[in-house]
Tab-separated table of C-alpha atoms in Angstrom:
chain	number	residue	atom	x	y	z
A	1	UNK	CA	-5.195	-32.948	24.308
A	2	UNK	CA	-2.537	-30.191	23.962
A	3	UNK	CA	-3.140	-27.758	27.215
A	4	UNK	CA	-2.563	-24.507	26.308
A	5	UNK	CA	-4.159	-21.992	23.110
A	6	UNK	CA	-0.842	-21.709	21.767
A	7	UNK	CA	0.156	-25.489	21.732
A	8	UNK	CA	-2.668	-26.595	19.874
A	9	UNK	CA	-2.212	-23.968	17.340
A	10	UNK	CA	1.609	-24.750	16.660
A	11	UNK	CA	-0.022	-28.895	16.955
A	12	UNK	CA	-2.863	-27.462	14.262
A	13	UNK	CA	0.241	-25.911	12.310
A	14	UNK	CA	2.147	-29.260	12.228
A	15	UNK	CA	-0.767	-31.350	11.309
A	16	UNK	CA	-1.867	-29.722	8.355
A	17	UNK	CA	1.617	-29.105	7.013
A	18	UNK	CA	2.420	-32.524	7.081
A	19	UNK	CA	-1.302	-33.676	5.516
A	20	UNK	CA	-1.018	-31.009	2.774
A	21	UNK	CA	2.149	-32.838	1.560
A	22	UNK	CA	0.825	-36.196	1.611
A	23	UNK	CA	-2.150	-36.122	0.556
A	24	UNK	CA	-2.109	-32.854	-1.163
A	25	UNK	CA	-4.266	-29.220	0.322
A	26	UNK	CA	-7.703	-29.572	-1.813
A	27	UNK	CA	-8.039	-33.537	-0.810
A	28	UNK	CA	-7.588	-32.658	3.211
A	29	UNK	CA	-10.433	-31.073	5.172
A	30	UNK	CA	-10.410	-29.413	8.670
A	31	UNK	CA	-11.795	-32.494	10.703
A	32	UNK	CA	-8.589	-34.215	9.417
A	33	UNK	CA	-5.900	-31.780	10.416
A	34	UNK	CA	-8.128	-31.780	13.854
A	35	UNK	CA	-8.287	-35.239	14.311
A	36	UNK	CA	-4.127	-35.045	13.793
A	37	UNK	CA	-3.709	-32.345	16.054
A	38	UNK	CA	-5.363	-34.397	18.280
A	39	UNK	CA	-7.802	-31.642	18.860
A	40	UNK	CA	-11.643	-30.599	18.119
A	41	UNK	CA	-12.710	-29.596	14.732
A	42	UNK	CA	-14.273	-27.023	16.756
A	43	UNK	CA	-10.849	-25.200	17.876
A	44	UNK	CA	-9.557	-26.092	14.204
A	45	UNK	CA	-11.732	-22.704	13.516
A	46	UNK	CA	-10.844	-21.012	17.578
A	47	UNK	CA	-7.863	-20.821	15.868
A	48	UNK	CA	-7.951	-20.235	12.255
A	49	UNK	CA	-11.298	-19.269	9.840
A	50	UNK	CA	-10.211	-22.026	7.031
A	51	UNK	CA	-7.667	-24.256	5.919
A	52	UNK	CA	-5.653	-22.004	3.879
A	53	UNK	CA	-5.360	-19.452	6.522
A	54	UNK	CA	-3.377	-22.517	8.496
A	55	UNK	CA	-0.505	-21.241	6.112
A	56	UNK	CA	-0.323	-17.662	6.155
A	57	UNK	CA	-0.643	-17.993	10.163
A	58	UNK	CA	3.033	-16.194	10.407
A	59	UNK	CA	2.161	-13.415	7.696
A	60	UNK	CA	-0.148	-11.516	10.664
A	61	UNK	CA	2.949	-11.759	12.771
A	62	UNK	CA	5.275	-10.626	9.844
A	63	UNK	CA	2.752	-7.435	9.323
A	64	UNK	CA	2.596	-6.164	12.748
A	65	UNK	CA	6.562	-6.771	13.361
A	66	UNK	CA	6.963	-4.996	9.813
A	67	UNK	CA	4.672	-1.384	10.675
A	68	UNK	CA	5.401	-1.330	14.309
A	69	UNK	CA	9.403	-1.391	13.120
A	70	UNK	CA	8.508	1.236	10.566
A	71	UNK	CA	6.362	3.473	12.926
A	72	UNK	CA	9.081	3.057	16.053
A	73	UNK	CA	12.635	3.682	14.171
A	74	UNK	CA	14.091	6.783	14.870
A	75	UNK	CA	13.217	10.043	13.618
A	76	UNK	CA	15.427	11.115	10.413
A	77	UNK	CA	15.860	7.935	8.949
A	78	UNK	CA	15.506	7.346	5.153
A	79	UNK	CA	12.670	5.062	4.013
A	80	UNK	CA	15.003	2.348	2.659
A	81	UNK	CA	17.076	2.564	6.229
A	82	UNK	CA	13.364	2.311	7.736
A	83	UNK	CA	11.802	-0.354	5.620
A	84	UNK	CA	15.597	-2.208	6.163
A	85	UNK	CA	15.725	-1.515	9.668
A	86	UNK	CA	11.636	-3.178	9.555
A	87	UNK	CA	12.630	-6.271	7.402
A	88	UNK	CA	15.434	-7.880	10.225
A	89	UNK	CA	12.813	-7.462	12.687
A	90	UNK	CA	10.673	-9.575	10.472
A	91	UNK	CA	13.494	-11.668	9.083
A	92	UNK	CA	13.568	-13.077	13.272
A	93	UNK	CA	10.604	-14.314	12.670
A	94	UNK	CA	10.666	-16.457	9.299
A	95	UNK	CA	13.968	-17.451	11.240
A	96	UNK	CA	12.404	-18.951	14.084
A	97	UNK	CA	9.789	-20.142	12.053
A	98	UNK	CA	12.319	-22.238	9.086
A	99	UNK	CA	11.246	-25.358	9.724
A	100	UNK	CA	7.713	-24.619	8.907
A	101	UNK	CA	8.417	-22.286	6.462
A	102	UNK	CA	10.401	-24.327	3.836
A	103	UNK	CA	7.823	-27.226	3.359
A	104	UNK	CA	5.135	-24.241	3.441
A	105	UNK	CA	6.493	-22.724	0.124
A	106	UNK	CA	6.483	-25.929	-1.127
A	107	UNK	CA	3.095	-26.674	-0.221
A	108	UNK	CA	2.356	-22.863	-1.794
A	109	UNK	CA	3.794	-23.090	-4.767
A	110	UNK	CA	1.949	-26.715	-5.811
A	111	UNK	CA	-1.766	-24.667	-5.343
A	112	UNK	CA	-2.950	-21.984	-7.593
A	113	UNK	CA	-5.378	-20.946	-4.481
A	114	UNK	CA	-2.683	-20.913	-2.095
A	115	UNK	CA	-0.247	-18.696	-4.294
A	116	UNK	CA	-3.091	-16.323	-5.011
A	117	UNK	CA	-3.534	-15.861	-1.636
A	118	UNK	CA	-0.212	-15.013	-1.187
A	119	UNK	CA	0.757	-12.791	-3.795
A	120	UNK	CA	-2.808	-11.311	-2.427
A	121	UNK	CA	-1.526	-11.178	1.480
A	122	UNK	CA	2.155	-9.745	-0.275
A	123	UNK	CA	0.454	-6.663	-2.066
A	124	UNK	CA	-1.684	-6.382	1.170
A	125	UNK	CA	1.598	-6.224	3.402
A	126	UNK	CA	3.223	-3.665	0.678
A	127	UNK	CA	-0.195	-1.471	0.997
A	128	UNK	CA	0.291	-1.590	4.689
A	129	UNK	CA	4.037	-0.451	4.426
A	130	UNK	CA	3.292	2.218	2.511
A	131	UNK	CA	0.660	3.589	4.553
A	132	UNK	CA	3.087	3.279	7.427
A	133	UNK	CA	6.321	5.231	5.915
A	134	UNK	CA	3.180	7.890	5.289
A	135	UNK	CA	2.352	8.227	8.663
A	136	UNK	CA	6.099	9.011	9.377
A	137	UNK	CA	5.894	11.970	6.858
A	138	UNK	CA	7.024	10.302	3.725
A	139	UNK	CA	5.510	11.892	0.776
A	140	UNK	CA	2.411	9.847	-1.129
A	141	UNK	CA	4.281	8.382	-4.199
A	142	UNK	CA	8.260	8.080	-2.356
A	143	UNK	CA	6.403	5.837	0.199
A	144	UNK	CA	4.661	3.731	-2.205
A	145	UNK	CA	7.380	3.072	-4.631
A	146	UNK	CA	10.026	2.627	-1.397
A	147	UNK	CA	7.555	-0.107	-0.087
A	148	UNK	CA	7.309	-1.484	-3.060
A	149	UNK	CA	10.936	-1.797	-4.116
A	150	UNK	CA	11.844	-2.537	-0.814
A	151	UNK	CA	9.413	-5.419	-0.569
A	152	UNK	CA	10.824	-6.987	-3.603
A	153	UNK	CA	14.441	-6.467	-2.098
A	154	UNK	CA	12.941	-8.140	1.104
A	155	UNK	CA	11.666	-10.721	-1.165
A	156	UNK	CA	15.205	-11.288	-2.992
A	157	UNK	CA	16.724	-12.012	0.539
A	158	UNK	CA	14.083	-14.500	1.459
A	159	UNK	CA	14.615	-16.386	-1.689
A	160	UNK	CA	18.401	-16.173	-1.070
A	161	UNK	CA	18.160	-17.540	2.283
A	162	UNK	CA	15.825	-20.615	1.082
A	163	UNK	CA	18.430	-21.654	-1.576
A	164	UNK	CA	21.937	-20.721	0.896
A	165	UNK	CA	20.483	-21.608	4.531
A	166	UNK	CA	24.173	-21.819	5.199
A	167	UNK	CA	24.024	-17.675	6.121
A	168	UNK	CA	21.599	-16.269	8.187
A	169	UNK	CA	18.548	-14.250	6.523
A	170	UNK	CA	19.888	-11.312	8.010
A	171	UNK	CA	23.592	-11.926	5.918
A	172	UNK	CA	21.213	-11.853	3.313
A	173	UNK	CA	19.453	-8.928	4.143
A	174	UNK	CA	22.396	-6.892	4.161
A	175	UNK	CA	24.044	-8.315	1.200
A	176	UNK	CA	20.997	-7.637	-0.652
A	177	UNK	CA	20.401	-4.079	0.388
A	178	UNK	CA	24.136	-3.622	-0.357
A	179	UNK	CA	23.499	-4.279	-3.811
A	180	UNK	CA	20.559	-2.571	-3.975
A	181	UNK	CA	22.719	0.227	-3.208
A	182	UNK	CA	25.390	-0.559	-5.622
A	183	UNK	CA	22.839	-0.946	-8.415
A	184	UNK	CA	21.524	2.588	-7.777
A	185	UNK	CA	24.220	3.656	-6.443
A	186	UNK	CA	25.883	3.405	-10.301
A	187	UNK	CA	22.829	4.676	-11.614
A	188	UNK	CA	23.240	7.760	-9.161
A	189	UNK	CA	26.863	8.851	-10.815
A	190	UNK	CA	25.544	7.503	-13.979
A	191	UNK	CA	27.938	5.738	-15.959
A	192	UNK	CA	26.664	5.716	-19.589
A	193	UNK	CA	29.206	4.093	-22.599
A	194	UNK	CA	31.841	4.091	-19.634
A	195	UNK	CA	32.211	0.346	-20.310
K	1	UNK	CA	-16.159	-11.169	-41.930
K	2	UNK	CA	-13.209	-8.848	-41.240
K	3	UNK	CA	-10.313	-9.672	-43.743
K	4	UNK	CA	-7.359	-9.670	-42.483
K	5	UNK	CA	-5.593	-12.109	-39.392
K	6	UNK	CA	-4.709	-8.916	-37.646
K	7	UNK	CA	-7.972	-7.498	-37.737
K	8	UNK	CA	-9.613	-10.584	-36.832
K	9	UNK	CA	-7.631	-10.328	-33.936
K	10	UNK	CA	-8.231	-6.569	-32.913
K	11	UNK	CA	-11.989	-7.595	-33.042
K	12	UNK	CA	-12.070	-10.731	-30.633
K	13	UNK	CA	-9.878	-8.504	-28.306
K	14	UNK	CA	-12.252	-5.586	-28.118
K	15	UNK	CA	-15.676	-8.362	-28.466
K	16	UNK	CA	-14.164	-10.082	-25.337
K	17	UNK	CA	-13.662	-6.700	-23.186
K	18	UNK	CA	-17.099	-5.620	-24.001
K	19	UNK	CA	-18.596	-9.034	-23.133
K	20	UNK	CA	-16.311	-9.620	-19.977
K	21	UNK	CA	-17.698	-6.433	-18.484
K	22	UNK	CA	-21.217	-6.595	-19.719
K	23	UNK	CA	-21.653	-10.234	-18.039
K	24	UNK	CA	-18.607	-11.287	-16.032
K	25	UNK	CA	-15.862	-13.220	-17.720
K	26	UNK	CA	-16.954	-16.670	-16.112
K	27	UNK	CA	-20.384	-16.250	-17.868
K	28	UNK	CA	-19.005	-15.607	-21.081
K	29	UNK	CA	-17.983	-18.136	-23.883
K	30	UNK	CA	-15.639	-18.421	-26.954
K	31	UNK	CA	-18.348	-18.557	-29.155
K	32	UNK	CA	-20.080	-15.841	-28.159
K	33	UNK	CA	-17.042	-13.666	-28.097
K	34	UNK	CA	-16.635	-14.850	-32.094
K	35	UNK	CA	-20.056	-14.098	-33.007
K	36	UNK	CA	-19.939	-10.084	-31.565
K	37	UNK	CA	-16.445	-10.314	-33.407
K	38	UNK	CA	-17.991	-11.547	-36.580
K	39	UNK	CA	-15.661	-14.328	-37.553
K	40	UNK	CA	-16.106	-18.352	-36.699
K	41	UNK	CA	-15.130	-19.940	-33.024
K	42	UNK	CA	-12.690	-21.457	-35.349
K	43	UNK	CA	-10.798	-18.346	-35.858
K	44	UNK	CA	-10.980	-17.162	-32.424
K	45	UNK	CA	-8.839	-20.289	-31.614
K	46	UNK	CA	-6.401	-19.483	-34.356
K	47	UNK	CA	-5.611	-16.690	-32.401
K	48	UNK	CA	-6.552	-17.153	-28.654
K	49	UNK	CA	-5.728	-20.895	-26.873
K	50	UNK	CA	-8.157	-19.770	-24.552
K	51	UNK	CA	-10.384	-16.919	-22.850
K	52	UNK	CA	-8.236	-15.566	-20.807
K	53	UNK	CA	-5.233	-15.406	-22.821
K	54	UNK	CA	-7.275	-12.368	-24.893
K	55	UNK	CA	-6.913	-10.279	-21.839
K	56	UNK	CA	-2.902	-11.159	-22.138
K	57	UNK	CA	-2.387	-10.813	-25.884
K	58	UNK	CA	0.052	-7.325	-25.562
K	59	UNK	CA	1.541	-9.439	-22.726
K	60	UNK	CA	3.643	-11.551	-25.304
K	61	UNK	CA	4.472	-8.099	-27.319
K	62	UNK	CA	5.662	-6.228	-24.101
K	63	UNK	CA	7.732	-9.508	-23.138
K	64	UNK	CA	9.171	-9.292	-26.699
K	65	UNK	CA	9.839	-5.593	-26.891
K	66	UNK	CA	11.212	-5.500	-23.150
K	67	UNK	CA	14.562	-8.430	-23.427
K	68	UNK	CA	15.423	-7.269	-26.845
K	69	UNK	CA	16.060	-3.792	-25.879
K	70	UNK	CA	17.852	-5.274	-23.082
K	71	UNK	CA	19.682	-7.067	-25.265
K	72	UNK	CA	20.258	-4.351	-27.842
K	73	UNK	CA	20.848	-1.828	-25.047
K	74	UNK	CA	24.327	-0.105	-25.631
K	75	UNK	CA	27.534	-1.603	-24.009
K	76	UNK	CA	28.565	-0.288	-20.833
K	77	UNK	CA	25.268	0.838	-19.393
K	78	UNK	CA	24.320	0.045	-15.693
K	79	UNK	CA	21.301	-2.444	-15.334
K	80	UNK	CA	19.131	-0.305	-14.214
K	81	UNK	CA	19.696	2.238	-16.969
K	82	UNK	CA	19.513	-1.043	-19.296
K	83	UNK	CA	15.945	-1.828	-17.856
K	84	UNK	CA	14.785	1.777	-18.012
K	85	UNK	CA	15.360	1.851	-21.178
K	86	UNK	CA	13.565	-0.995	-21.990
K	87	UNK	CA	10.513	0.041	-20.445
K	88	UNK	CA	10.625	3.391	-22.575
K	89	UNK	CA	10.522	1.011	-25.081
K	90	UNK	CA	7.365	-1.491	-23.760
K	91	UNK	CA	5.756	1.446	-23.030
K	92	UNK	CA	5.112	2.533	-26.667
K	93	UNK	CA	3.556	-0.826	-26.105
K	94	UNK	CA	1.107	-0.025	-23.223
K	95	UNK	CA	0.290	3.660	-24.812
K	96	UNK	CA	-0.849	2.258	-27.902
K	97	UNK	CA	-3.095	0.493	-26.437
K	98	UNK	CA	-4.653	2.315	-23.698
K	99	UNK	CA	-8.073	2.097	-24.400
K	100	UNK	CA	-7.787	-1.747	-24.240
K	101	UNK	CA	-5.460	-1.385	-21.248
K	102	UNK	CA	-7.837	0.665	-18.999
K	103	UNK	CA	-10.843	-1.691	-18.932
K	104	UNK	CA	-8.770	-4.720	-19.055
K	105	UNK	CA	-7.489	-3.798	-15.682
K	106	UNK	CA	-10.890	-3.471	-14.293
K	107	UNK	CA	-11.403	-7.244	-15.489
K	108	UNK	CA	-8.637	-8.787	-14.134
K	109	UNK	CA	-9.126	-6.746	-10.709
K	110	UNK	CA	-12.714	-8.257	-10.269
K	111	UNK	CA	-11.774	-11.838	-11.380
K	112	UNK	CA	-9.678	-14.268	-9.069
K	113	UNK	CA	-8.698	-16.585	-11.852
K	114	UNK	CA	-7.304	-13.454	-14.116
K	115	UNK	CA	-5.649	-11.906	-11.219
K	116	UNK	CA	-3.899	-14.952	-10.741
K	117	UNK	CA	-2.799	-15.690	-14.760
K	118	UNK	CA	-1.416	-11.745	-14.315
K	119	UNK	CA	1.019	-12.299	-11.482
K	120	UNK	CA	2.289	-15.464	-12.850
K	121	UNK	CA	2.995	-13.894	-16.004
K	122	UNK	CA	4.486	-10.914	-14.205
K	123	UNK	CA	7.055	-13.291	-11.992
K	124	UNK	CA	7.351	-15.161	-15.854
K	125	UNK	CA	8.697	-11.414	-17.335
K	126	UNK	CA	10.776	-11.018	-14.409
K	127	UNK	CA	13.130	-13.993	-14.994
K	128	UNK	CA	12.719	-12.951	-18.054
K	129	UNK	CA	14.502	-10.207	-18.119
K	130	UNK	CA	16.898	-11.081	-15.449
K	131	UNK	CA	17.760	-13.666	-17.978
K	132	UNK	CA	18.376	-11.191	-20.515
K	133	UNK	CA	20.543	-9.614	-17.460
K	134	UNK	CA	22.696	-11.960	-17.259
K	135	UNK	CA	23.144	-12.488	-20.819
K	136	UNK	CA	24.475	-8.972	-21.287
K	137	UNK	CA	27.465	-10.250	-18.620
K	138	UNK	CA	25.196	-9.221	-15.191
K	139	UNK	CA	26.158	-11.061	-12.218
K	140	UNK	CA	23.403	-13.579	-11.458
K	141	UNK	CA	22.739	-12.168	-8.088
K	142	UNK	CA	22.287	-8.665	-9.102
K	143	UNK	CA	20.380	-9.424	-12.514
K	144	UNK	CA	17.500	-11.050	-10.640
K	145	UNK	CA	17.495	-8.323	-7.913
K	146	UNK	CA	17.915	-5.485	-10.526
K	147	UNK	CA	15.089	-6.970	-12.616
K	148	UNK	CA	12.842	-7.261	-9.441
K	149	UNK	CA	13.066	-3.676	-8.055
K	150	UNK	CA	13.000	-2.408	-11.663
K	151	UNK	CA	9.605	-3.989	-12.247
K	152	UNK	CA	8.576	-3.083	-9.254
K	153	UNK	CA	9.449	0.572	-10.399
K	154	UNK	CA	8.035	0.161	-14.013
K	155	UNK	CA	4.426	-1.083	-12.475
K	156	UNK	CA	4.561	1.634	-10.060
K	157	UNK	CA	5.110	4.024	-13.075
K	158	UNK	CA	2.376	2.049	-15.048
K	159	UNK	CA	-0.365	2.787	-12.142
K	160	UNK	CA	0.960	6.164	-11.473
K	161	UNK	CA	0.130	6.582	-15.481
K	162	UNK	CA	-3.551	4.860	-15.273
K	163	UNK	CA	-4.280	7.196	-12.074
K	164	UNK	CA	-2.669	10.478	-13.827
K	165	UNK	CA	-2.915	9.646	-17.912
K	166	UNK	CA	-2.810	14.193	-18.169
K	167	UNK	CA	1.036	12.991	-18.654
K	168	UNK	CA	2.463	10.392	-20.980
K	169	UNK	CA	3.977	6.711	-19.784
K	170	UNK	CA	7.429	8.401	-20.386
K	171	UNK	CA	7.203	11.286	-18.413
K	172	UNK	CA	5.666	8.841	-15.382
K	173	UNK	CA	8.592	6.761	-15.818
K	174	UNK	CA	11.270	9.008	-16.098
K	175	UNK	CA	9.815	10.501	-12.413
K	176	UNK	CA	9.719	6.764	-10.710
K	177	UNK	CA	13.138	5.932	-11.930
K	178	UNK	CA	14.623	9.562	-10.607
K	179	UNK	CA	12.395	8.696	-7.152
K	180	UNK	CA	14.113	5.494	-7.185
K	181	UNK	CA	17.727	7.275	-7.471
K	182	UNK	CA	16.331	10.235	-5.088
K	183	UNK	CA	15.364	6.862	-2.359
K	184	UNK	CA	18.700	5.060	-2.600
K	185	UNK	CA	20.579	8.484	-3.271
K	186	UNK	CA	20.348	9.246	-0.080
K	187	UNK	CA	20.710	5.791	1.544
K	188	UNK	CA	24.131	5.647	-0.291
K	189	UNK	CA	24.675	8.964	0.653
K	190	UNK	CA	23.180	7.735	4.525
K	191	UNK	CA	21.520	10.110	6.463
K	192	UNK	CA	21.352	8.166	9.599
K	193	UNK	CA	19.698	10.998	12.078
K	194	UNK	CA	19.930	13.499	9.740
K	195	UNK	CA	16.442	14.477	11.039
């Protein structure tokens, strides 16, 4: 039996990753991934309130790191220098977390459940951003459109860093921003007919 | 028995809204949704492959109407100029049909399955007009970023408009697009401590 909270979690982690891709998420129940784990059924649900949850376990991480970066970064910041500034905190964590999060988009992407939840838990997280550039003084609609452009730029990088692990996520962070900058940046002079 | 295909089609569209919100769409069939229309179950599958793709029939139009104005779109525009124009153009679309657009929301909102079908089809008209992007000479990178901010900007716009409809799609749109410039203006322009 693993000793401590936190080991059997990462050991509850491991287990059901691995059974979701063999035997697929809908034909694997919680005594299973226990029974893996090498641990009670009973602190399958200590730990986690069903066997999707198992996957998003990171995303409650990813939230907190996100709106704590956004409420603690300096005063006079722009929202996209905020939300940027909010996205490598969170990028350390799907860092450390790569080897679980590869085969979990995977995993994701097979179950129509699983990517509800998800694009669910993503509008959730952009919600949450929002209301956290507001409490810094951003005005109503700038926050909600900044959180919601800058998720998908946040969401560009991620991609970018699944398909070219060769630079970090935080290369890609920048490189994306930059063009997000470049892009509006153009449309900012404005550049109609000028070939 | 109305006459015509299109008409036909108008009526299983508005027979299917009015059933999906009197009894839930999982406790409503095709054939009841062709007798309030008046025509055979036949002809509701002439037009409709299933019951949820009558929620999603101006989906297909809007997909239409948004690459080839991309693709029409003058030489030498910017993308995101490219893709604001397009969604002037799709939505004509969505304003034409606003009183199916309203209540259709609702639906889709309250139902897992429909919520689902929506943001597939949304991540579907992305690449879609990325695509379109890069067949107008956009680099690859910034064709799928620019068409993921951008319709994260045009739905933004589209909810601003179903919140506020006292002003017209247009006038929501042109706003979001100049909040968009207004958010990365000044990150161009950085204003690092700027307070």
């Amino acid at each position: 039996m693993p000793r401590s909270g936190a080991e059997a979690r990462r050991r509850l982690r491991q287990a059901a990753l691995e059974l979701y891709r063999e035997r697929g998420f809908d034909q694997t129940t919680t005594a299973e991934i226990a029974a893996r784990a090498d641990v009670n059924e009973r602190t399958f649900f200590r730990h986690f309130p069903d066997k999707r949850e198992v996957l998003f376990d990171g995303q409650a991480d990813l939230r907190d790191a996100l709106t704590r970066a956004v409420a603690e970064a300096p005063d006079g910041l722009e929202p996209l220098d905020v939300l940027l500034g909010a996205f490598r905190e969170g990028g350390r964590i799907l860092e450390e977390n790569r080897p679980f999060s590869e085969p979990r988009q995977e995993i994701i992407a097979a179950t129509p459940t699983l990517r509800e939840r998800e694009l669910a838990k993503a509008a959730a997280l952009t919600d949450a951003l929002a209301d956290a550039l507001r409490r810094r003084g951003v005005a109503d609609r700038l926050a909600a459109l900044a959180a919601q452009t800058g998720w998908a730029a946040f969401h560009h990088a991620v991609q970018a860093w699944i398909d070219d692990p060769s630079q970090s996520l935080d290369a890609h962070l920048s490189q994306t921003f930059a063009d997000l900058r470049a892009l509006t940046g153009h449309y900012v002079r404005g550049s109609r007919g000028a070939g």
